[in-house]
CSV table of C-alpha atoms in Angstrom, one decimal:
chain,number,residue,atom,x,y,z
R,299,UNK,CA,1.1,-29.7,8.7
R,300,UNK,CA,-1.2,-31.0,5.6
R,301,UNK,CA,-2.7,-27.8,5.5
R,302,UNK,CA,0.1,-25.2,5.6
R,303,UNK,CA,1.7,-27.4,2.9
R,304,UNK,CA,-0.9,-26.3,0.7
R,305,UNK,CA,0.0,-22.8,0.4
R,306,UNK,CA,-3.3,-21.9,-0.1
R,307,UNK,CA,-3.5,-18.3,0.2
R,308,UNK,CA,-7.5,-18.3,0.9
R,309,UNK,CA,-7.5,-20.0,3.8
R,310,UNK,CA,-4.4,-18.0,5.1
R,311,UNK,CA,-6.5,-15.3,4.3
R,312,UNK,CA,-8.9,-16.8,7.0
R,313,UNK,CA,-7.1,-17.5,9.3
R,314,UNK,CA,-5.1,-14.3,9.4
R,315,UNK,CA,-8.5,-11.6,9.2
R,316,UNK,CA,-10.0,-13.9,12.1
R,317,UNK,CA,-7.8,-11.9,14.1
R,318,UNK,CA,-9.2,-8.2,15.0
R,319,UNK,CA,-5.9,-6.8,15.5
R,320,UNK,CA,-5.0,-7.6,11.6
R,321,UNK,CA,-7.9,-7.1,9.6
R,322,UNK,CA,-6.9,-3.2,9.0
R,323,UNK,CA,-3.5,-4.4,7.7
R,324,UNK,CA,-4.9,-7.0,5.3
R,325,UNK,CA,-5.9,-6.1,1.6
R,326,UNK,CA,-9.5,-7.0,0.8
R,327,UNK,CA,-9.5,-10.4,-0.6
R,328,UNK,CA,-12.3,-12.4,-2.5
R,329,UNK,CA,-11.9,-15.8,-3.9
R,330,UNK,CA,-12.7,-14.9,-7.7
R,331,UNK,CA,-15.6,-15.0,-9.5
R,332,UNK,CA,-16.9,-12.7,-12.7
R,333,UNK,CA,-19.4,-10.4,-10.3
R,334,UNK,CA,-16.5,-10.3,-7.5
R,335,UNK,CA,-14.0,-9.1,-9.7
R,336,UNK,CA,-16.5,-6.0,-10.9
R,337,UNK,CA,-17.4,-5.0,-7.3
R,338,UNK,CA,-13.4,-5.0,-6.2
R,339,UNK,CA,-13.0,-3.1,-10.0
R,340,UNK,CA,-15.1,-0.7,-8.7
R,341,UNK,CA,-14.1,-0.1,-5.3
R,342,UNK,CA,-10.3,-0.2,-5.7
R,343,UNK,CA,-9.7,0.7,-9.6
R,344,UNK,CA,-6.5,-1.9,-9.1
R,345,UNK,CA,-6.7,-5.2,-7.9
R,346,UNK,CA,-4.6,-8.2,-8.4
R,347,UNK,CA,-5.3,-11.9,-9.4
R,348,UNK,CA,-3.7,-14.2,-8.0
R,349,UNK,CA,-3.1,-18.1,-8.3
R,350,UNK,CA,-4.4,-19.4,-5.0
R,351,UNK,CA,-1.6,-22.0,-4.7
R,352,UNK,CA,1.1,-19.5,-4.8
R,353,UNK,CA,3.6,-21.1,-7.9
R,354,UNK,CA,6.2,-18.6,-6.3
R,355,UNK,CA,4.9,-14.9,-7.7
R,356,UNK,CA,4.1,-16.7,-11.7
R,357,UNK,CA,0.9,-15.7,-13.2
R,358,UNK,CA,0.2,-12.6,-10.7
R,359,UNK,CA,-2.1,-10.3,-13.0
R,360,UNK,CA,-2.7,-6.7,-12.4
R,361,UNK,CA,-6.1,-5.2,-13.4
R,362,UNK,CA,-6.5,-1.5,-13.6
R,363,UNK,CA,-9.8,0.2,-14.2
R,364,UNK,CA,-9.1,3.3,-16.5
R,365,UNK,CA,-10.9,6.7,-16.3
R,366,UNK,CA,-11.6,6.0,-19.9
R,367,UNK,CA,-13.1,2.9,-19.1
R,368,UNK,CA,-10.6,0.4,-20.8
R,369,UNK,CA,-8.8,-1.6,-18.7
R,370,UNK,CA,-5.1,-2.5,-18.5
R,371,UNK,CA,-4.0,-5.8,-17.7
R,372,UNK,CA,-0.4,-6.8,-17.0
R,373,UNK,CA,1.6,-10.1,-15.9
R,374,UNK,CA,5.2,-9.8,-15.4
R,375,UNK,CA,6.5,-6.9,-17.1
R,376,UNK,CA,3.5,-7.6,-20.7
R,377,UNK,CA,0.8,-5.2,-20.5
R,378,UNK,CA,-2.6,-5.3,-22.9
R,379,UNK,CA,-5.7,-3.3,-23.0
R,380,UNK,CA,-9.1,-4.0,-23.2
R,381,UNK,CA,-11.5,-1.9,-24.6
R,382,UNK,CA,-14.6,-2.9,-22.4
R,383,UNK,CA,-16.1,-5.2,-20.1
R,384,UNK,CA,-17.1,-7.7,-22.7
R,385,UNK,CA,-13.6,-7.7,-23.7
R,386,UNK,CA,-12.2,-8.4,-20.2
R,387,UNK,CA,-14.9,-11.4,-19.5
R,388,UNK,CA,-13.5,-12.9,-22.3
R,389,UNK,CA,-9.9,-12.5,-21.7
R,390,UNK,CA,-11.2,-14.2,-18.4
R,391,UNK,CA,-13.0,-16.8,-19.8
R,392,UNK,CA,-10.0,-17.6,-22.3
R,393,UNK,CA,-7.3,-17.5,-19.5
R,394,UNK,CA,-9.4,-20.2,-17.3
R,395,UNK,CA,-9.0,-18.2,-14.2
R,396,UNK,CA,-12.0,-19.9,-12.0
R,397,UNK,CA,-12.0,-21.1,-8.1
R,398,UNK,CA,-8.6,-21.6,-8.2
R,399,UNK,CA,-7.5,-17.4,-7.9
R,400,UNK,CA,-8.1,-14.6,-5.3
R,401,UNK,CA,-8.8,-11.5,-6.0
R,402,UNK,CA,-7.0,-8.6,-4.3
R,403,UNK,CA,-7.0,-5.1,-3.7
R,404,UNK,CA,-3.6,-3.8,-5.3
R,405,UNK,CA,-1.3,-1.6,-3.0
R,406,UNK,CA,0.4,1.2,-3.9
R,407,UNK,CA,3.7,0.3,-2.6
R,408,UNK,CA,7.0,2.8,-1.8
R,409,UNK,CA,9.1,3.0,-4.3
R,410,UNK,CA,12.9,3.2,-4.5
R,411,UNK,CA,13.4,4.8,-8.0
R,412,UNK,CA,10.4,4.4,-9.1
R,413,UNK,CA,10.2,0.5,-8.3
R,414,UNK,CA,8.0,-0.7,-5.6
R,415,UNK,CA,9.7,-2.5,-3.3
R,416,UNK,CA,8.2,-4.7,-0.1
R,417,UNK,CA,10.0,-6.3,3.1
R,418,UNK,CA,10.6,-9.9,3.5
R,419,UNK,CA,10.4,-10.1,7.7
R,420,UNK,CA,11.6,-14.0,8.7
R,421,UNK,CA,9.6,-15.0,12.3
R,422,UNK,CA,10.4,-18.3,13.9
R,423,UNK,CA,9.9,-20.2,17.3
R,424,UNK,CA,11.9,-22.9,18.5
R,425,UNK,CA,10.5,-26.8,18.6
R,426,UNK,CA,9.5,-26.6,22.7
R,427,UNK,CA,5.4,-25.9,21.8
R,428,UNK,CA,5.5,-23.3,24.3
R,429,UNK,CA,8.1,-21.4,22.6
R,430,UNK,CA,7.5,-17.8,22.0
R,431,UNK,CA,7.7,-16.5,17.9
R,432,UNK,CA,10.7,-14.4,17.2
R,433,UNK,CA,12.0,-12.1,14.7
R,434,UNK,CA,14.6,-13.8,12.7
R,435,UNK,CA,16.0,-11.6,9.7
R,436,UNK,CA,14.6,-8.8,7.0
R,437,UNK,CA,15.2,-7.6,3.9
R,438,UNK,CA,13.9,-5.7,0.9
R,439,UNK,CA,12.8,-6.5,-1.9
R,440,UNK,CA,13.2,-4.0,-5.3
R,441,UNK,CA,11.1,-4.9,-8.1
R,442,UNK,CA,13.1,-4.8,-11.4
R,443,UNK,CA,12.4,-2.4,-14.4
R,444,UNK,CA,8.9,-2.9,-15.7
R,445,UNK,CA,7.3,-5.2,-13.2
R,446,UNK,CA,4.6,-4.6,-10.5
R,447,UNK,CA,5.8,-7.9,-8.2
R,448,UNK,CA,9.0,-7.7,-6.5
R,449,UNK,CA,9.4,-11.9,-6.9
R,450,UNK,CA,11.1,-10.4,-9.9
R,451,UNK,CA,13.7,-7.9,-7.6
R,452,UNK,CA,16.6,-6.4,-9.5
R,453,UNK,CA,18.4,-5.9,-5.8
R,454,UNK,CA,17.9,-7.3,-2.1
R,455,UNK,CA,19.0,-4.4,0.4
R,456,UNK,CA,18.5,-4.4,4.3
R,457,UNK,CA,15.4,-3.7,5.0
R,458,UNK,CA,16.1,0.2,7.2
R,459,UNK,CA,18.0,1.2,4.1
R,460,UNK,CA,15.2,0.6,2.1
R,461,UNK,CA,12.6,2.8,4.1
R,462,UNK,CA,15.3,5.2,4.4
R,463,UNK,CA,16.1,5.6,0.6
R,464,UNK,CA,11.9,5.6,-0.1
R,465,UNK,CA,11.7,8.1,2.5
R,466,UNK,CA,8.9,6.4,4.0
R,467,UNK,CA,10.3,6.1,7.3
R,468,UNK,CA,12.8,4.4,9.7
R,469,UNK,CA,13.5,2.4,12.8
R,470,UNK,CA,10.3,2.7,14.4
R,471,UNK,CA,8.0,2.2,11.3
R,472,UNK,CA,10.7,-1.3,10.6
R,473,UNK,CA,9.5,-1.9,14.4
R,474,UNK,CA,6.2,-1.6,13.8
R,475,UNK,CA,6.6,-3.9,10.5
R,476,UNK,CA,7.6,-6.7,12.7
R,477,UNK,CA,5.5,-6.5,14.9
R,478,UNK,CA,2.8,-7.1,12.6
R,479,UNK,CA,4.5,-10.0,11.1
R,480,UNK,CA,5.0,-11.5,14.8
R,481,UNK,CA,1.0,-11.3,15.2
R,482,UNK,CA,0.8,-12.9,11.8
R,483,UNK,CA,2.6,-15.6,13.0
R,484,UNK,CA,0.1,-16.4,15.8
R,485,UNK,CA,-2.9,-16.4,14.2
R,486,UNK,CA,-1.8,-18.7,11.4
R,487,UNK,CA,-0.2,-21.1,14.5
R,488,UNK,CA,-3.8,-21.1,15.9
R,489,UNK,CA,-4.7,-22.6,12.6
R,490,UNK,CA,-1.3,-24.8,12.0
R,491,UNK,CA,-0.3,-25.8,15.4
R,492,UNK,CA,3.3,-27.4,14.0
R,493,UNK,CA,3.9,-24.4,11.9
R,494,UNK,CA,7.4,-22.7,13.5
R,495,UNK,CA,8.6,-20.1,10.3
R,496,UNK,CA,6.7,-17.9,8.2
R,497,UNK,CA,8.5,-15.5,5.8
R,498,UNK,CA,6.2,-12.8,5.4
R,499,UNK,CA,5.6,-10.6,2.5
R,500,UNK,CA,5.2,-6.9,3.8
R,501,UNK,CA,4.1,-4.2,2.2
R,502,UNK,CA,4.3,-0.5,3.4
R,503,UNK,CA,2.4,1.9,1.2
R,504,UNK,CA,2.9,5.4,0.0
R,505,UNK,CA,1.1,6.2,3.1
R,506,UNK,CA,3.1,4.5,5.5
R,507,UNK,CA,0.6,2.1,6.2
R,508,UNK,CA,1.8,-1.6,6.8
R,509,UNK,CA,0.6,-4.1,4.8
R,510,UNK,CA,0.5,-7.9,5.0
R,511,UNK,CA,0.6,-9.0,1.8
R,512,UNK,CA,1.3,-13.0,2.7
R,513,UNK,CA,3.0,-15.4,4.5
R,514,UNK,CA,5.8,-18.2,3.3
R,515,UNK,CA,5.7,-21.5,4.7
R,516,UNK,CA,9.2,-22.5,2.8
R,517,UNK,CA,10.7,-19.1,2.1
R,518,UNK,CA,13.6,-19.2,0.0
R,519,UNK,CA,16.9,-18.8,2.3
R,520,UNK,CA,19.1,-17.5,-0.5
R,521,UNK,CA,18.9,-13.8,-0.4
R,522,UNK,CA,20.0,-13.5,3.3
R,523,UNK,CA,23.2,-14.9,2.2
R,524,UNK,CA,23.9,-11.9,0.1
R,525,UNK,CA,23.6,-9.6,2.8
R,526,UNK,CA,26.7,-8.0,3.8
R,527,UNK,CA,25.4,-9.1,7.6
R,528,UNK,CA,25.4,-12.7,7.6
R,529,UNK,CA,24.0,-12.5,11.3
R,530,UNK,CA,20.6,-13.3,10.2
R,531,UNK,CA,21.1,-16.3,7.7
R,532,UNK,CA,23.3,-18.1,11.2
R,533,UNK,CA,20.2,-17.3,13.5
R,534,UNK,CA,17.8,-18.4,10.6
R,535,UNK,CA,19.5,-21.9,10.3
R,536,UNK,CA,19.8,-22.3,14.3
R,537,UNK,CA,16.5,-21.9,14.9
R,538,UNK,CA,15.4,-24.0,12.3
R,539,UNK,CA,17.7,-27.1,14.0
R,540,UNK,CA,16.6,-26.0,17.5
């Protein structure tokens, strides 16, 4: 379990586009460096920096390429401008953001009142190494007023209300959600054989497209307890003890 205790998102990355099935529901990701973060600039207009350790959602940074060619750069809900590239390799070299961040194509996320909002899908298998990975519990995840990540949520619904009220779909596209977290799951056990829970961070785009944003080795248990259903949080804690 050394490795998963890590929580390093680049070699989740790995393990999880090694898999054919999931490449088309992973964001491009590049370990960052100056040149990378031009090219991804210049495919995507957005991308997102992001500490390769995790440090639970702190010191996420948005990049947006303007048509004006100035670029906007926010963390948390503080957004600044820079004028040009010279500025922006500056701000880079000031901020100390080397090997140690990935670089990621930003999704446009559904929104709920104009907040972006993502799905939380819990998968776990039971101890016996044989055991098959299951879907545990979902929620959603509404980013509060101001703020690209939903880390910072002003509310945690269930997760068919919250494709419901985006209008982005239902049942079938929550289905289709899990399933992709369930192959998530087995690709990363190929890599950590003793992993048995990953929360996953999923994100379903204006588009309808599921996304995998990433996975949580130690996700935080709280929020299922302030779901009306408290169905979930009992089958999360019985499959952890079993």
């Amino acid at each position: 379990m050394s490795m998963v205790l890590q929580r390093d998102k680049w070699l989740q990355y790995q393990a999880l586009s090694s898999v054919p099935l999931l490449i088309g529901r992973l964001p491009e990701t590049q370990l960052f460096e100056k040149d990378t973060l031009h090219h991804m600039l210049q495919q995507h207009s957005n991308v997102v920096l992001k500490p390769r350790d995790g440090r639970y959602g702190r010191d996420i940074v948005f990049i947006r390429r303007l048509k004006t060619g100035d670029y906007q750069i926010q963390n948390e809900n503080n957004a600044i401008t820079m004028k040009n590239t010279e500025e922006l390799e500056k701000w880079i070299d000031q901020t100390g953001k080397s090997d140690t961040y990935i670089i990621q194509q930003h999704l446009y996320l559904a929104r709920i009142q104009q907040r972006p909002l993502d799905l939380r899908i819990m998968v776990q298998r039971k101890k016996k190494a044989s055991s098959a990975w299951k879907v545990t519990g979902s929620y959603a995840k509404v980013a509060s007023r101001g703020y690209l990540v939903t880390n910072v949520t002003s509310r945690i619904i269930p997760a068919l209300k919250a494709l419901q009220s985006a209008r982005i779909g239902g049942r079938k596209l929550l289905l289709q959600a899990e399933r992709t977290a369930l192959l998530g799951a087995k690709a990363l056990e190929v890599q950590f054989p003793d992993l048995r829970q990953v929360g996953f961070d999923i994100g379903i785009d204006n588009k309808a497209c599921i996304w995998i944003i990433e996975g949580n080795y130690r996700p935080d248990l709280r929020p299922f307890k302030r779901l009306k259903d408290s169905s979930m949080y009992r089958r999360i804690l019985w499959y952890q003890k079993h």
